[in-house]
Structures are given as structure tokens and as C-alpha cells.
Amino acid sequence: MSRLRIVVTVVALAVAGALAVILPTSPASAAACATPWSSSQVYTGGMIASYNSHNWQAKWWTQNEKPGTAAVWTDQGTCTGGGNPTPTPTPSGPTDSCLFPNWVAGRAYVTGDIVRYTNGRNYRATHDNPGYDPTVSTWYWEPYTCTGPTPTATPTPTPTGPAGAFVVTEAQFNQMFPSRNPFYTYNGLVAALRAYPAFANTGSDTVKKQEAAAFLANVNHETGGLVYIVEQNTANYPHYCDATQPYGCPAGQAAYYGRGPIQLSWNFNYKAAGDALGIDLLRNPNLVQTDASVAWQTGIWYWMTQNGPGTMTAHNAMVNGAGFGETIRSINGALECNGGNPAQVQSRINAYTRFAGILGVTPGNNLSC
């Protein structure tokens, strides 16, 4: 299992973020503006960033929560010499126009963007995101009501095609995992795809099938062929609570052990995945081992959004031609790649080439790391 891979990323980001701290000057005069706030930066308690010509101090760990709109930030007063520009306010009231652009899966959106979804309703981005589904990722979107004219054109359909479409059929899935645990249902996997429409749905048909095969091959390795739902070494269970986090471990000291197809572990990873998916996994971690769709969603969340010890997400590795080897690096490269454990790498490659064969595509280049 590869439980350490996300931890390395979180620690690295926290350390990198710490380098950006600029303490305010004497309160007797306006302080110099600190480094401008960034939605992608991880901030920990005590760090300072500037926004709208004010310096703001983080009370606890935060990412993608805008100063002035989230309780995590304390206003340190006005500052001079830089900072983020004041954003243009979103129109409101009777002059609102409802002619918003259609939402597009996989297109990057920033906080405040308003889109028209395929159900005919409007949604406003509450956090920057790379094109998450507004009806699934409620952390990133909220319904938006306007009073102006509405468009007459039919909204652009989601590029995933028919609801539930997936490049792997149920028969192929069963062929890949003949001894799988009944918990890992095909229907649960298909339902989870709605959270990330770009998954196995980007590029040519060959690339789509290669990505699906790559994801399932890594999942196969992590779970012993979709047999294990939870981490088998129970002695590790109490180790996955980082009590220094401001939210602590509300589900209990030993509640955040590895679960699901990518073996999600640690309280801060449960929180991050839950925030992204609109599910309170911090207080309900057992959902990952009792709800098949939630379990699959956490695996796809990691695949689509986390670099791990690599330099890119596993999704980007497959759709941008970096190859299957880079997905191994993103998942467990610190322990397996560069000669770390060639037998484990080969095990993943063997599964990938077999699954690609079942889907009728070539595995492509750069299979190893």
C-alpha cells in the first residue's frame, strides 16, 4: 500500500508555503503588503498574505479560502505597496443578466464565476476549481438566482455523453477483477464518475481507454485485485491522526486508516477529499468503506487532483502523453520508482498491459518509472 504519498505532498506544500511569510511592520504606520494571497497556496496558522490592500493572518490550515470571506483569516489592517486588486463585484438585483456561459467540464473556473448548467439552472463558483460538476461538488459551487433575461438556446450538453457512459463495460470490469470483493461494484464506480466528468473522457478513444486501464491497474495493485477495502495492518490505525490540525480528529484517534481503492488515510486527507466532493468525511470516514460510490470517488479524486510524490496528476500523465510510468510516480513513486522497488513497478505494469488488452488498446510508451 502507498499511504505516505499524500503526506509527503501536504508537508512539502506546508514548508513551501512557510517561505512566503512576511511579517507586518510596526502598527504605528500602514504595513507593507505581504505576498499576495493565492488560491493554490497552502497557509498554516500565523502565515500572512495580502488581499484587497489589507494584510490577513491565517488562524489555522487553509487553502482556497479567500481573505475577507472566510473565518480562517484575521484582518491585520491596511497595507501599502502591492496586494491583490479589488475584485469587480458580481452584478446583483434587477439589472442582473441571466445570459451566463454554459458550464464546461474540465474548464478552469475562479471564485465568483457564474455558469449555466445542463439542468437549466445557474451556479456560482464559491472556490476556484478545474471544472467540477456544480451538482456534485457543492464545496465549489452554489446555486445562483438572477432576475434578468434568460437564454433561449439549449445549454451545451455535458461532454460525457449518455448518463453513466464509461469506456469500460461491466463485463470487462468483471473480467479484470474476477475475485473482487462485492463491495467494489461496477455501478458504484459509474456513479462516482459524475464527480469528475473529465476522467477517462478526455482525448481520443484510445487515450480514454488507456486512462481507464491505468487507473484500474493501480487500483488493482493497491487493493490486491479489489479484494481489500481497508488497510490490513491494524497496528497502524492510531498513527493517522494529526492532532495539530485545527479541526483535530473528531471521528477518533484511530479512525483515519487506509480505506477504498487508493487507500485514503490521515485526517487531513479525509478532510481535503471530503471538501472537494461535498461530503463530510472528516466526521464520517466510514463512508469510504460502507458506500461504494464514495469509495470510488475518493480514488478518482486522488487520481484527478493530487500529484503525490510526482510532478503531475495521474490524469494529466495519461492524457498528456507522459505515460503509465508517471502514474506510478504520482501514486507511490517515492518508494517504488528510480529502482526503489522494481518488482512492485512491474506488478503495476503487468496489470496495466493486461487491462489495456481487455479494452483493445495498445498500452503506449513510458510504462515504467
Coordinates of C-alpha atoms in Angstrom, one line a residue:
M1 CA 0.0 0.0 0.0
S2 CA 1.1 3.6 -0.5
R3 CA -0.1 5.5 2.4
L4 CA 2.7 8.0 2.6
R5 CA 2.4 9.5 -0.8
I6 CA -0.2 12.2 0.1
V7 CA 1.5 13.1 3.4
V8 CA 4.7 14.0 1.5
T9 CA 2.8 16.4 -0.7
V10 CA 1.0 18.1 2.2
V11 CA 4.2 18.5 4.2
A12 CA 6.0 19.8 1.2
L13 CA 3.3 22.3 0.4
A14 CA 3.3 23.5 4.0
V15 CA 7.0 24.0 4.0
A16 CA 6.9 25.8 0.7
G17 CA 4.1 28.0 2.0
A18 CA 6.1 28.9 5.1
L19 CA 8.7 30.5 2.9
A20 CA 6.1 33.1 1.8
V21 CA 5.6 34.6 5.3
I22 CA 6.2 38.3 5.5
L23 CA 5.5 39.8 9.0
P24 CA 3.8 43.2 9.1
T25 CA 5.7 46.3 10.1
S26 CA 5.1 48.5 13.1
P27 CA 1.4 49.2 13.7
A28 CA 2.3 52.9 14.0
S29 CA 2.0 53.2 10.2
A30 CA 0.5 51.2 7.4
A31 CA 2.4 48.0 6.9
A32 CA 3.9 46.9 3.7
C33 CA 1.7 44.4 1.8
A34 CA 2.8 40.8 2.2
T35 CA 2.9 38.4 -0.6
P36 CA -0.5 38.4 -2.4
W37 CA -2.9 35.7 -1.4
S38 CA -3.1 32.8 -3.8
S39 CA -5.9 30.3 -4.1
S40 CA -3.5 27.4 -4.7
Q41 CA -1.2 28.3 -1.8
V42 CA -1.4 26.3 1.5
Y43 CA -1.3 28.6 4.5
T44 CA -0.9 27.4 8.1
G45 CA -1.6 29.3 11.4
G46 CA 0.3 32.5 11.7
M47 CA 1.1 33.0 8.0
I48 CA 0.3 36.3 6.4
A49 CA -0.9 37.2 2.9
S50 CA -2.2 40.4 1.4
Y51 CA -5.6 40.8 -0.3
N52 CA -7.5 44.0 -1.3
S53 CA -4.8 46.2 0.2
H54 CA -5.1 44.5 3.6
N55 CA -2.8 42.0 5.2
W56 CA -4.5 38.9 6.6
Q57 CA -3.2 36.4 9.1
A58 CA -4.3 32.7 8.9
K59 CA -5.7 31.3 12.1
W60 CA -5.2 27.7 11.0
W61 CA -4.5 25.5 8.0
T62 CA -6.3 26.8 4.9
Q63 CA -6.2 26.6 1.1
N64 CA -8.5 28.3 -1.4
E65 CA -10.5 30.2 1.2
K66 CA -10.4 33.9 0.3
P67 CA -9.5 36.5 2.9
G68 CA -12.4 38.6 4.0
T69 CA -14.9 35.8 3.2
A70 CA -13.7 33.0 5.5
A71 CA -13.4 32.9 9.3
V72 CA -9.9 31.4 9.0
W73 CA -8.5 34.8 8.2
T74 CA -7.9 37.8 10.6
D75 CA -7.7 41.3 9.2
Q76 CA -4.3 42.8 10.1
G77 CA -5.2 46.2 8.7
T78 CA -4.5 48.2 5.6
C79 CA -1.1 47.8 3.8
T80 CA 0.7 49.6 1.1
G81 CA 2.9 48.7 -1.8
G82 CA 1.0 45.9 -3.5
G83 CA -1.5 43.2 -2.8
N84 CA -4.3 41.8 -4.9
P85 CA -6.6 44.3 -6.7
T86 CA -10.1 44.7 -5.5
P87 CA -12.3 42.3 -7.5
T88 CA -15.1 43.6 -9.6
P89 CA -18.3 42.9 -7.7
T90 CA -20.8 40.4 -9.2
P91 CA -23.8 42.2 -10.6
S92 CA -26.9 41.8 -8.5
G93 CA -30.5 43.0 -8.3
P94 CA -32.9 43.6 -11.2
T95 CA -30.1 44.6 -13.6
D96 CA -28.6 41.1 -13.5
S97 CA -28.3 39.3 -16.8
C98 CA -29.0 35.6 -16.8
L99 CA -27.1 35.1 -20.1
F100 CA -24.3 33.2 -18.4
P101 CA -22.0 30.9 -20.3
N102 CA -22.6 27.2 -20.3
W103 CA -20.6 25.1 -17.8
V104 CA -17.9 23.0 -19.5
A105 CA -16.4 20.0 -17.7
G106 CA -12.6 20.3 -17.2
R107 CA -12.5 24.1 -17.9
A108 CA -10.9 26.1 -15.0
Y109 CA -13.2 28.4 -13.1
V110 CA -12.4 31.0 -10.4
T111 CA -14.4 32.1 -7.4
G112 CA -17.3 34.2 -8.5
D113 CA -17.7 32.7 -12.0
I114 CA -21.3 32.0 -12.9
V115 CA -22.3 29.3 -15.3
R116 CA -25.5 27.8 -16.7
Y117 CA -25.6 24.0 -16.1
T118 CA -27.2 21.4 -18.3
N119 CA -30.2 21.2 -16.0
G120 CA -31.0 24.8 -16.9
R121 CA -30.0 26.3 -13.5
N122 CA -27.2 28.8 -12.8
Y123 CA -24.4 28.1 -10.4
R124 CA -21.7 30.4 -8.9
A125 CA -18.2 29.2 -8.1
T126 CA -17.5 29.5 -4.3
H127 CA -13.9 28.3 -4.7
D128 CA -11.5 28.1 -7.7
N129 CA -11.8 24.7 -9.4
P130 CA -10.8 22.9 -12.6
G131 CA -14.3 22.3 -13.9
Y132 CA -16.0 20.2 -11.3
D133 CA -19.7 19.3 -11.7
P134 CA -21.8 22.0 -9.9
T135 CA -24.4 19.4 -8.8
V136 CA -21.8 17.1 -7.3
S137 CA -19.0 19.3 -5.9
T138 CA -21.1 21.6 -3.6
W139 CA -17.9 22.9 -1.9
Y140 CA -17.0 24.6 -5.1
W141 CA -20.4 25.7 -6.4
E142 CA -23.7 27.1 -5.1
P143 CA -27.0 27.7 -6.9
Y144 CA -27.3 31.2 -8.2
T145 CA -30.6 33.1 -8.9
C146 CA -30.9 36.1 -11.2
T147 CA -33.7 38.3 -12.3
G148 CA -32.7 39.3 -15.8
P149 CA -33.5 37.7 -19.2
T150 CA -32.8 34.0 -19.6
P151 CA -31.2 32.4 -22.6
T152 CA -33.4 30.7 -25.1
A153 CA -30.7 28.4 -26.5
T154 CA -30.4 24.9 -25.2
P155 CA -27.4 24.5 -22.8
T156 CA -24.4 22.7 -24.1
P157 CA -24.6 19.1 -23.0
T158 CA -22.0 17.5 -20.7
P159 CA -19.2 16.0 -22.9
T160 CA -19.5 12.7 -21.1
G161 CA -22.3 11.6 -23.5
P162 CA -25.2 9.5 -22.2
A163 CA -25.6 9.4 -18.4
G164 CA -23.4 6.7 -16.9
A165 CA -21.4 6.2 -20.1
F166 CA -18.0 4.6 -19.3
V167 CA -15.3 3.2 -21.7
V168 CA -15.2 0.0 -19.6
T169 CA -18.2 -2.2 -19.8
E170 CA -19.4 -4.2 -16.8
A171 CA -18.4 -7.4 -18.5
Q172 CA -14.9 -6.1 -19.0
F173 CA -14.8 -4.9 -15.4
N174 CA -15.7 -8.3 -14.2
Q175 CA -13.1 -9.9 -16.4
M176 CA -10.4 -7.6 -14.9
F177 CA -11.4 -8.4 -11.3
P178 CA -12.7 -12.0 -11.2
S179 CA -12.1 -12.3 -7.4
R180 CA -13.1 -8.8 -6.4
N181 CA -14.9 -8.0 -3.1
P182 CA -18.6 -7.5 -3.8
F183 CA -18.3 -4.0 -2.1
Y184 CA -16.5 -2.7 -5.2
T185 CA -19.5 -2.6 -7.5
Y186 CA -19.4 -1.5 -11.1
N187 CA -22.5 0.7 -10.5
G188 CA -20.7 2.4 -7.7
L189 CA -17.8 3.2 -10.0
V190 CA -20.0 4.6 -12.7
A191 CA -21.9 6.7 -10.2
A192 CA -18.6 8.2 -9.0
L193 CA -17.7 9.3 -12.5
R194 CA -20.2 12.2 -12.2
A195 CA -17.8 13.9 -9.7
Y196 CA -15.1 14.2 -12.3
P197 CA -16.5 14.1 -15.9
A198 CA -13.1 14.5 -17.4
F199 CA -11.9 11.2 -16.0
A200 CA -11.5 8.6 -18.8
N201 CA -13.3 11.1 -21.1
T202 CA -10.5 13.3 -22.4
G203 CA -8.8 13.0 -25.7
S204 CA -9.2 10.2 -28.3
D205 CA -11.0 6.9 -27.7
T206 CA -7.6 5.3 -27.3
V207 CA -6.5 7.8 -24.6
K208 CA -9.8 7.4 -22.8
K209 CA -9.4 3.6 -22.6
Q210 CA -5.7 3.9 -21.7
E211 CA -6.5 6.2 -18.8
A212 CA -9.3 3.8 -17.5
A213 CA -6.9 0.9 -17.8
A214 CA -4.2 2.8 -16.0
F215 CA -6.4 3.8 -13.1
L216 CA -7.8 0.3 -12.7
A217 CA -4.3 -1.2 -12.8
N218 CA -3.1 1.0 -10.0
V219 CA -6.3 0.3 -8.0
N220 CA -5.7 -3.4 -8.7
H221 CA -2.3 -3.2 -7.1
E222 CA -3.4 -1.1 -4.1
T223 CA -6.2 -3.4 -3.1
G224 CA -4.9 -6.9 -4.2
G225 CA -7.3 -7.1 -7.1
L226 CA -10.2 -5.1 -5.5
V227 CA -10.2 -7.5 -2.5
Y228 CA -9.2 -5.2 0.4
I229 CA -11.5 -2.4 1.4
V230 CA -9.4 -1.2 4.4
E231 CA -5.8 -1.3 5.4
Q232 CA -4.8 -4.7 6.7
N233 CA -2.2 -3.6 9.2
T234 CA -4.4 -2.6 12.1
A235 CA -1.4 -1.6 14.2
N236 CA -1.0 1.5 12.0
Y237 CA -4.5 2.7 12.6
P238 CA -3.8 5.1 15.6
H239 CA -0.9 6.7 13.6
Y240 CA -3.1 8.5 11.1
C241 CA -4.4 11.3 13.4
D242 CA -2.6 14.6 13.1
A243 CA -3.9 16.3 16.2
T244 CA -2.1 19.5 15.3
Q245 CA -4.7 20.2 12.7
P246 CA -7.2 22.9 13.9
Y247 CA -10.1 20.5 13.4
G248 CA -8.3 17.6 15.1
C249 CA -9.7 14.1 14.7
P250 CA -13.4 14.3 15.5
A251 CA -14.1 10.7 14.5
G252 CA -11.5 9.4 16.9
Q253 CA -7.7 8.8 17.2
A254 CA -7.8 5.6 15.1
A255 CA -10.4 6.5 12.6
Y256 CA -8.4 7.6 9.6
Y257 CA -6.7 4.4 8.4
G258 CA -6.5 3.5 4.8
R259 CA -9.8 2.9 3.0
G260 CA -11.0 2.5 -0.5
P261 CA -9.4 1.8 -3.9
I262 CA -6.5 4.2 -3.3
Q263 CA -6.3 3.6 0.5
L264 CA -7.2 7.1 1.6
S265 CA -5.5 7.8 5.0
W266 CA -4.8 10.6 7.6
N267 CA -7.4 13.1 8.9
F268 CA -6.2 16.0 6.7
N269 CA -6.6 13.8 3.6
Y270 CA -10.1 12.8 4.6
K271 CA -11.0 16.5 5.1
A272 CA -9.4 17.5 1.7
A273 CA -11.2 14.8 -0.2
G274 CA -14.5 15.4 1.6
D275 CA -14.3 19.1 1.0
A276 CA -13.7 18.5 -2.7
L277 CA -16.5 16.0 -3.0
G278 CA -19.0 17.9 -0.8
I279 CA -19.1 15.0 1.8
D280 CA -18.1 15.3 5.5
L281 CA -15.5 12.6 5.5
L282 CA -13.7 14.1 8.4
R283 CA -16.6 13.2 10.8
N284 CA -17.8 10.2 8.7
P285 CA -14.7 8.4 7.5
N286 CA -16.5 5.1 7.5
L287 CA -18.4 6.2 4.4
V288 CA -15.3 5.3 2.4
Q289 CA -15.7 1.6 3.5
T290 CA -19.5 1.4 3.5
D291 CA -20.6 3.4 0.4
A292 CA -19.1 2.1 -2.9
S293 CA -19.7 5.3 -4.7
V294 CA -18.0 7.4 -2.0
A295 CA -15.0 4.9 -2.0
W296 CA -14.7 5.2 -5.8
Q297 CA -15.0 9.0 -5.6
T298 CA -12.0 9.3 -3.2
G299 CA -9.9 7.2 -5.6
I300 CA -10.8 9.3 -8.6
W301 CA -10.3 12.5 -6.5
Y302 CA -6.7 11.5 -5.9
W303 CA -6.2 10.4 -9.5
M304 CA -7.6 13.7 -10.9
T305 CA -6.3 16.3 -8.4
Q306 CA -3.2 15.1 -6.5
N307 CA 0.4 15.0 -7.7
G308 CA 1.6 12.8 -4.8
P309 CA 5.4 12.4 -4.9
G310 CA 5.3 13.0 -8.7
T311 CA 5.2 16.2 -10.7
M312 CA 1.7 15.9 -12.2
T313 CA -1.6 14.2 -11.6
A314 CA -2.1 10.7 -12.8
H315 CA -4.9 12.0 -15.1
N316 CA -2.5 14.5 -16.7
A317 CA 0.1 11.9 -17.1
M318 CA -2.2 9.8 -19.2
V319 CA -3.9 12.5 -21.3
N320 CA -0.8 14.5 -22.0
G321 CA 1.3 11.5 -23.1
A322 CA 3.7 11.2 -20.2
G323 CA 2.8 7.5 -19.9
F324 CA 1.7 4.9 -17.4
G325 CA 5.1 5.2 -15.6
E326 CA 4.3 8.7 -14.4
T327 CA 1.0 7.5 -12.8
I328 CA 3.1 5.1 -10.7
R329 CA 5.3 8.0 -9.7
S330 CA 2.3 10.1 -8.7
I331 CA 0.9 7.3 -6.6
N332 CA 3.9 5.7 -4.9
G333 CA 7.0 7.0 -6.7
A334 CA 8.9 7.8 -3.6
L335 CA 9.0 4.1 -2.6
E336 CA 8.9 2.3 -6.0
C337 CA 10.4 4.4 -8.8
N338 CA 14.1 5.0 -9.7
G339 CA 14.9 1.5 -8.6
G340 CA 13.2 1.7 -5.3
N341 CA 11.1 -1.4 -5.8
P342 CA 11.2 -2.7 -9.4
A343 CA 9.1 -5.8 -8.6
Q344 CA 6.2 -3.6 -7.4
V345 CA 6.5 -1.4 -10.5
Q346 CA 6.4 -4.4 -12.8
S347 CA 3.3 -5.7 -11.0
R348 CA 1.5 -2.5 -11.9
I349 CA 2.8 -2.6 -15.5
N350 CA 1.6 -6.2 -15.9
A351 CA -1.9 -5.3 -14.7
Y352 CA -2.0 -2.2 -17.0
T353 CA -0.9 -4.1 -20.1
R354 CA -3.5 -6.9 -19.3
F355 CA -6.3 -4.3 -18.8
A356 CA -5.3 -2.4 -21.9
G357 CA -5.6 -5.7 -23.8
I358 CA -9.1 -6.3 -22.5
L359 CA -10.1 -2.9 -23.7
G360 CA -8.5 -3.4 -27.1
V361 CA -5.9 -0.6 -27.0
T362 CA -2.1 -0.5 -27.0
P363 CA -0.5 0.4 -23.7
G364 CA 1.6 3.2 -25.2
N365 CA 5.1 4.3 -24.3
N366 CA 6.9 5.1 -21.0
L367 CA 5.4 2.2 -19.0
S368 CA 8.0 2.3 -16.2
C369 CA 9.3 4.9 -13.8

